[in-house]
């Protein structure tokens, strides 16, 4: 029988690597939406770790949401970037949830990690799935692919710092944009909007005080970079106007965060490839009738991400060479 462990919010919290869920190639299936920042962080982990052949996936459409929740296209050509449900040919994501638990009464969210052998959901918490994919399939990677085998987004020496940043970045920024955007009164909106920008200020200050960091915590990418990227890449594109976060933009008011964002998008293989601005913008603008009742998708900003320039490239070379000339190129 499928086992749905009791949790306070109705989540599945099984762990890959436990006796009931050992890592196996093509045993598990991932459900995501390209619009969702929480699914995006899992997609980035899968992409950067090179797990595509071990972990197939299906992608829901970015809209509509009403009338049954997230749904799959009827064909892979119906909405570019979305796919049919490769496992069950379901119409809705909730059909997948009910296969695992016919009495499920929670939300039908992405990401979802499905076990084809036991026919149930393993986990639908993005941070859990990120951390499982970080190491679970290392032994399946080619022996000569040492870069991906050794790539660790949650390394032991940095865990205290990662956990500390997670403790305030997640509630105040990653989830904070939603609390501001979905606020139902002026006081709540203003309070949460200020919290979002105070958190951006804190991250900007961190990068400013550590100017030699290519990534948030130094020379190596961690889960903090993945979590921050999936929020910031949506910020100017949709959050700013849709969620009324108008105090500032990443590109105009946060130079260090903007530089970091450009580096992630243009220079980290797999990041640009997993970022779909059409899915992102049409999801928010066409799925939140209470926020945007006419479902008009705004144009801009143009470009979605500013180009990586020769000046930026010189900065990166200085980092790699340990040059002391960094400040002259910022």
PDB file of N, CA, C and O in Angstrom, residues 239-282:
ATOM      1  N   UNK A 239       7.844  39.738 -10.545  1.00  0.00           N
ATOM      2  CA  UNK A 239       7.492  40.054  -9.161  1.00  0.00           C
ATOM      3  C   UNK A 239       7.340  41.556  -8.941  1.00  0.00           C
ATOM      4  O   UNK A 239       6.451  41.991  -8.211  1.00  0.00           O
ATOM      5  N   UNK A 240       8.229  42.326  -9.566  1.00  0.00           N
ATOM      6  CA  UNK A 240       8.248  43.755  -9.270  1.00  0.00           C
ATOM      7  C   UNK A 240       6.892  44.395  -9.544  1.00  0.00           C
ATOM      8  O   UNK A 240       6.337  45.083  -8.688  1.00  0.00           O
ATOM      9  N   UNK A 241       6.342  44.179 -10.719  1.00  0.00           N
ATOM     10  CA  UNK A 241       5.057  44.813 -11.026  1.00  0.00           C
ATOM     11  C   UNK A 241       3.875  43.979 -10.531  1.00  0.00           C
ATOM     12  O   UNK A 241       2.904  44.514 -10.016  1.00  0.00           O
ATOM     13  N   UNK A 242       3.956  42.654 -10.639  1.00  0.00           N
ATOM     14  CA  UNK A 242       2.811  41.809 -10.297  1.00  0.00           C
ATOM     15  C   UNK A 242       2.546  41.796  -8.796  1.00  0.00           C
ATOM     16  O   UNK A 242       1.390  41.811  -8.358  1.00  0.00           O
ATOM     17  N   UNK A 243       3.613  41.763  -8.012  1.00  0.00           N
ATOM     18  CA  UNK A 243       3.486  41.727  -6.548  1.00  0.00           C
ATOM     19  C   UNK A 243       3.700  43.098  -5.917  1.00  0.00           C
ATOM     20  O   UNK A 243       3.836  43.208  -4.706  1.00  0.00           O
ATOM     21  N   UNK A 244       3.765  44.140  -6.758  1.00  0.00           N
ATOM     22  CA  UNK A 244       3.872  45.530  -6.274  1.00  0.00           C
ATOM     23  C   UNK A 244       5.131  45.753  -5.446  1.00  0.00           C
ATOM     24  O   UNK A 244       5.134  46.469  -4.444  1.00  0.00           O
ATOM     25  N   UNK A 245       6.229  45.161  -5.896  1.00  0.00           N
ATOM     26  CA  UNK A 245       7.521  45.318  -5.224  1.00  0.00           C
ATOM     27  C   UNK A 245       8.309  46.403  -5.950  1.00  0.00           C
ATOM     28  O   UNK A 245       9.327  46.153  -6.597  1.00  0.00           O
ATOM     29  N   UNK A 246       7.829  47.636  -5.821  1.00  0.00           N
ATOM     30  CA  UNK A 246       8.271  48.732  -6.660  1.00  0.00           C
ATOM     31  C   UNK A 246       9.352  49.613  -6.029  1.00  0.00           C
ATOM     32  O   UNK A 246       9.763  50.611  -6.626  1.00  0.00           O
ATOM     33  N   UNK A 247       9.830  49.262  -4.869  1.00  0.00           N
ATOM     34  CA  UNK A 247      10.844  50.101  -4.227  1.00  0.00           C
ATOM     35  C   UNK A 247      12.140  50.111  -5.029  1.00  0.00           C
ATOM     36  O   UNK A 247      12.858  51.116  -5.046  1.00  0.00           O
ATOM     37  N   UNK A 248      12.437  49.020  -5.689  1.00  0.00           N
ATOM     38  CA  UNK A 248      13.653  48.953  -6.486  1.00  0.00           C
ATOM     39  C   UNK A 248      13.653  47.733  -7.375  1.00  0.00           C
ATOM     40  O   UNK A 248      12.803  46.849  -7.247  1.00  0.00           O
ATOM     41  N   UNK A 249      14.609  47.684  -8.281  1.00  0.00           N
ATOM     42  CA  UNK A 249      14.787  46.521  -9.152  1.00  0.00           C
ATOM     43  C   UNK A 249      16.187  45.971  -8.947  1.00  0.00           C
ATOM     44  O   UNK A 249      17.078  46.668  -8.458  1.00  0.00           O
ATOM     45  N   UNK A 250      16.379  44.726  -9.334  1.00  0.00           N
ATOM     46  CA  UNK A 250      17.699  44.115  -9.180  1.00  0.00           C
ATOM     47  C   UNK A 250      18.707  44.819 -10.084  1.00  0.00           C
ATOM     48  O   UNK A 250      19.814  45.167  -9.665  1.00  0.00           O
ATOM     49  N   UNK A 251      18.326  45.086 -11.324  1.00  0.00           N
ATOM     50  CA  UNK A 251      19.291  45.636 -12.280  1.00  0.00           C
ATOM     51  C   UNK A 251      19.657  47.090 -12.029  1.00  0.00           C
ATOM     52  O   UNK A 251      20.718  47.538 -12.441  1.00  0.00           O
ATOM     53  N   UNK A 252      18.791  47.825 -11.373  1.00  0.00           N
ATOM     54  CA  UNK A 252      19.057  49.248 -11.179  1.00  0.00           C
ATOM     55  C   UNK A 252      19.470  49.636  -9.760  1.00  0.00           C
ATOM     56  O   UNK A 252      20.062  50.692  -9.567  1.00  0.00           O
ATOM     57  N   UNK A 253      19.139  48.793  -8.776  1.00  0.00           N
ATOM     58  CA  UNK A 253      19.364  49.190  -7.383  1.00  0.00           C
ATOM     59  C   UNK A 253      20.270  48.260  -6.591  1.00  0.00           C
ATOM     60  O   UNK A 253      20.639  48.585  -5.464  1.00  0.00           O
ATOM     61  N   UNK A 254      20.635  47.114  -7.179  1.00  0.00           N
ATOM     62  CA  UNK A 254      21.444  46.135  -6.448  1.00  0.00           C
ATOM     63  C   UNK A 254      22.591  45.656  -7.349  1.00  0.00           C
ATOM     64  O   UNK A 254      22.524  44.575  -7.939  1.00  0.00           O
ATOM     65  N   UNK A 255      23.644  46.449  -7.477  1.00  0.00           N
ATOM     66  CA  UNK A 255      24.691  46.142  -8.458  1.00  0.00           C
ATOM     67  C   UNK A 255      25.399  44.815  -8.221  1.00  0.00           C
ATOM     68  O   UNK A 255      25.725  44.108  -9.186  1.00  0.00           O
ATOM     69  N   UNK A 256      25.656  44.459  -6.975  1.00  0.00           N
ATOM     70  CA  UNK A 256      26.357  43.198  -6.719  1.00  0.00           C
ATOM     71  C   UNK A 256      25.444  42.001  -6.974  1.00  0.00           C
ATOM     72  O   UNK A 256      25.874  41.001  -7.558  1.00  0.00           O
ATOM     73  N   UNK A 257      24.201  42.086  -6.561  1.00  0.00           N
ATOM     74  CA  UNK A 257      23.244  41.015  -6.851  1.00  0.00           C
ATOM     75  C   UNK A 257      23.003  40.906  -8.356  1.00  0.00           C
ATOM     76  O   UNK A 257      22.864  39.795  -8.894  1.00  0.00           O
ATOM     77  N   UNK A 258      22.962  42.036  -9.026  1.00  0.00           N
ATOM     78  CA  UNK A 258      22.747  42.018 -10.470  1.00  0.00           C
ATOM     79  C   UNK A 258      23.913  41.335 -11.180  1.00  0.00           C
ATOM     80  O   UNK A 258      23.717  40.509 -12.085  1.00  0.00           O
ATOM     81  N   UNK A 259      25.113  41.648 -10.768  1.00  0.00           N
ATOM     82  CA  UNK A 259      26.305  41.029 -11.366  1.00  0.00           C
ATOM     83  C   UNK A 259      26.302  39.531 -11.097  1.00  0.00           C
ATOM     84  O   UNK A 259      26.595  38.729 -12.006  1.00  0.00           O
ATOM     85  N   UNK A 260      25.984  39.157  -9.884  1.00  0.00           N
ATOM     86  CA  UNK A 260      25.899  37.734  -9.529  1.00  0.00           C
ATOM     87  C   UNK A 260      24.834  37.035 -10.374  1.00  0.00           C
ATOM     88  O   UNK A 260      25.051  35.924 -10.879  1.00  0.00           O
ATOM     89  N   UNK A 261      23.681  37.678 -10.551  1.00  0.00           N
ATOM     90  CA  UNK A 261      22.587  37.085 -11.324  1.00  0.00           C
ATOM     91  C   UNK A 261      23.010  36.876 -12.778  1.00  0.00           C
ATOM     92  O   UNK A 261      22.753  35.812 -13.366  1.00  0.00           O
ATOM     93  N   UNK A 262      23.664  37.862 -13.358  1.00  0.00           N
ATOM     94  CA  UNK A 262      24.133  37.712 -14.734  1.00  0.00           C
ATOM     95  C   UNK A 262      25.135  36.568 -14.852  1.00  0.00           C
ATOM     96  O   UNK A 262      25.104  35.801 -15.822  1.00  0.00           O
ATOM     97  N   UNK A 263      26.038  36.475 -13.886  1.00  0.00           N
ATOM     98  CA  UNK A 263      27.012  35.372 -13.905  1.00  0.00           C
ATOM     99  C   UNK A 263      26.302  34.020 -13.853  1.00  0.00           C
ATOM    100  O   UNK A 263      26.643  33.101 -14.619  1.00  0.00           O
ATOM    101  N   UNK A 264      25.327  33.880 -12.982  1.00  0.00           N
ATOM    102  CA  UNK A 264      24.589  32.625 -12.893  1.00  0.00           C
ATOM    103  C   UNK A 264      23.923  32.288 -14.220  1.00  0.00           C
ATOM    104  O   UNK A 264      23.999  31.144 -14.706  1.00  0.00           O
ATOM    105  N   UNK A 265      23.281  33.276 -14.823  1.00  0.00           N
ATOM    106  CA  UNK A 265      22.496  33.024 -16.033  1.00  0.00           C
ATOM    107  C   UNK A 265      23.381  32.723 -17.242  1.00  0.00           C
ATOM    108  O   UNK A 265      23.122  31.775 -17.998  1.00  0.00           O
ATOM    109  N   UNK A 266      24.424  33.511 -17.436  1.00  0.00           N
ATOM    110  CA  UNK A 266      25.218  33.388 -18.649  1.00  0.00           C
ATOM    111  C   UNK A 266      26.368  32.389 -18.546  1.00  0.00           C
ATOM    112  O   UNK A 266      26.805  31.849 -19.580  1.00  0.00           O
ATOM    113  N   UNK A 267      26.872  32.131 -17.353  1.00  0.00           N
ATOM    114  CA  UNK A 267      28.119  31.375 -17.233  1.00  0.00           C
ATOM    115  C   UNK A 267      27.984  30.000 -16.579  1.00  0.00           C
ATOM    116  O   UNK A 267      28.915  29.200 -16.678  1.00  0.00           O
ATOM    117  N   UNK A 268      26.894  29.732 -15.908  1.00  0.00           N
ATOM    118  CA  UNK A 268      26.730  28.424 -15.266  1.00  0.00           C
ATOM    119  C   UNK A 268      25.897  27.551 -16.195  1.00  0.00           C
ATOM    120  O   UNK A 268      24.695  27.781 -16.373  1.00  0.00           O
ATOM    121  N   UNK A 269      26.541  26.572 -16.794  1.00  0.00           N
ATOM    122  CA  UNK A 269      25.867  25.720 -17.775  1.00  0.00           C
ATOM    123  C   UNK A 269      24.653  25.037 -17.155  1.00  0.00           C
ATOM    124  O   UNK A 269      24.751  24.428 -16.088  1.00  0.00           O
ATOM    125  N   UNK A 270      23.513  25.153 -17.805  1.00  0.00           N
ATOM    126  CA  UNK A 270      22.278  24.548 -17.320  1.00  0.00           C
ATOM    127  C   UNK A 270      21.325  25.534 -16.698  1.00  0.00           C
ATOM    128  O   UNK A 270      20.131  25.244 -16.558  1.00  0.00           O
ATOM    129  N   UNK A 271      21.814  26.704 -16.303  1.00  0.00           N
ATOM    130  CA  UNK A 271      20.952  27.690 -15.650  1.00  0.00           C
ATOM    131  C   UNK A 271      20.062  28.387 -16.677  1.00  0.00           C
ATOM    132  O   UNK A 271      18.835  28.423 -16.548  1.00  0.00           O
ATOM    133  N   UNK A 272      20.662  28.954 -17.705  1.00  0.00           N
ATOM    134  CA  UNK A 272      19.865  29.581 -18.758  1.00  0.00           C
ATOM    135  C   UNK A 272      18.897  28.565 -19.364  1.00  0.00           C
ATOM    136  O   UNK A 272      17.726  28.886 -19.653  1.00  0.00           O
ATOM    137  N   UNK A 273      19.369  27.337 -19.552  1.00  0.00           N
ATOM    138  CA  UNK A 273      18.572  26.314 -20.224  1.00  0.00           C
ATOM    139  C   UNK A 273      17.326  25.920 -19.438  1.00  0.00           C
ATOM    140  O   UNK A 273      16.352  25.427 -20.022  1.00  0.00           O
ATOM    141  N   UNK A 274      17.322  26.127 -18.148  1.00  0.00           N
ATOM    142  CA  UNK A 274      16.162  25.767 -17.325  1.00  0.00           C
ATOM    143  C   UNK A 274      15.288  26.974 -16.998  1.00  0.00           C
ATOM    144  O   UNK A 274      14.320  26.846 -16.243  1.00  0.00           O
ATOM    145  N   UNK A 275      15.628  28.146 -17.549  1.00  0.00           N
ATOM    146  CA  UNK A 275      14.891  29.378 -17.252  1.00  0.00           C
ATOM    147  C   UNK A 275      14.021  29.737 -18.445  1.00  0.00           C
ATOM    148  O   UNK A 275      14.536  30.047 -19.522  1.00  0.00           O
ATOM    149  N   UNK A 276      12.711  29.682 -18.272  1.00  0.00           N
ATOM    150  CA  UNK A 276      11.769  29.951 -19.360  1.00  0.00           C
ATOM    151  C   UNK A 276      10.899  31.145 -18.972  1.00  0.00           C
ATOM    152  O   UNK A 276       9.971  31.023 -18.176  1.00  0.00           O
ATOM    153  N   UNK A 277      11.216  32.304 -19.527  1.00  0.00           N
ATOM    154  CA  UNK A 277      10.508  33.521 -19.133  1.00  0.00           C
ATOM    155  C   UNK A 277       9.058  33.536 -19.598  1.00  0.00           C
ATOM    156  O   UNK A 277       8.219  34.172 -18.958  1.00  0.00           O
ATOM    157  N   UNK A 278       8.747  32.872 -20.675  1.00  0.00           N
ATOM    158  CA  UNK A 278       7.346  32.787 -21.115  1.00  0.00           C
ATOM    159  C   UNK A 278       6.515  32.035 -20.085  1.00  0.00           C
ATOM    160  O   UNK A 278       5.435  32.483 -19.681  1.00  0.00           O
ATOM    161  N   UNK A 279       7.000  30.888 -19.632  1.00  0.00           N
ATOM    162  CA  UNK A 279       6.300  30.138 -18.584  1.00  0.00           C
ATOM    163  C   UNK A 279       6.170  30.985 -17.321  1.00  0.00           C
ATOM    164  O   UNK A 279       5.113  31.015 -16.684  1.00  0.00           O
ATOM    165  N   UNK A 280       7.268  31.633 -16.945  1.00  0.00           N
ATOM    166  CA  UNK A 280       7.276  32.415 -15.706  1.00  0.00           C
ATOM    167  C   UNK A 280       6.255  33.544 -15.775  1.00  0.00           C
ATOM    168  O   UNK A 280       5.393  33.687 -14.902  1.00  0.00           O
ATOM    169  N   UNK A 281       6.322  34.346 -16.818  1.00  0.00           N
ATOM    170  CA  UNK A 281       5.475  35.537 -16.886  1.00  0.00           C
ATOM    171  C   UNK A 281       4.007  35.181 -17.123  1.00  0.00           C
ATOM    172  O   UNK A 281       3.105  35.815 -16.549  1.00  0.00           O
ATOM    173  N   UNK A 282       3.750  34.181 -17.943  1.00  0.00           N
ATOM    174  CA  UNK A 282       2.355  33.837 -18.204  1.00  0.00           C
ATOM    175  C   UNK A 282       1.719  33.116 -17.016  1.00  0.00           C
ATOM    176  O   UNK A 282       0.513  33.243 -16.802  1.00  0.00           O
TER     177      UNK A 282
END
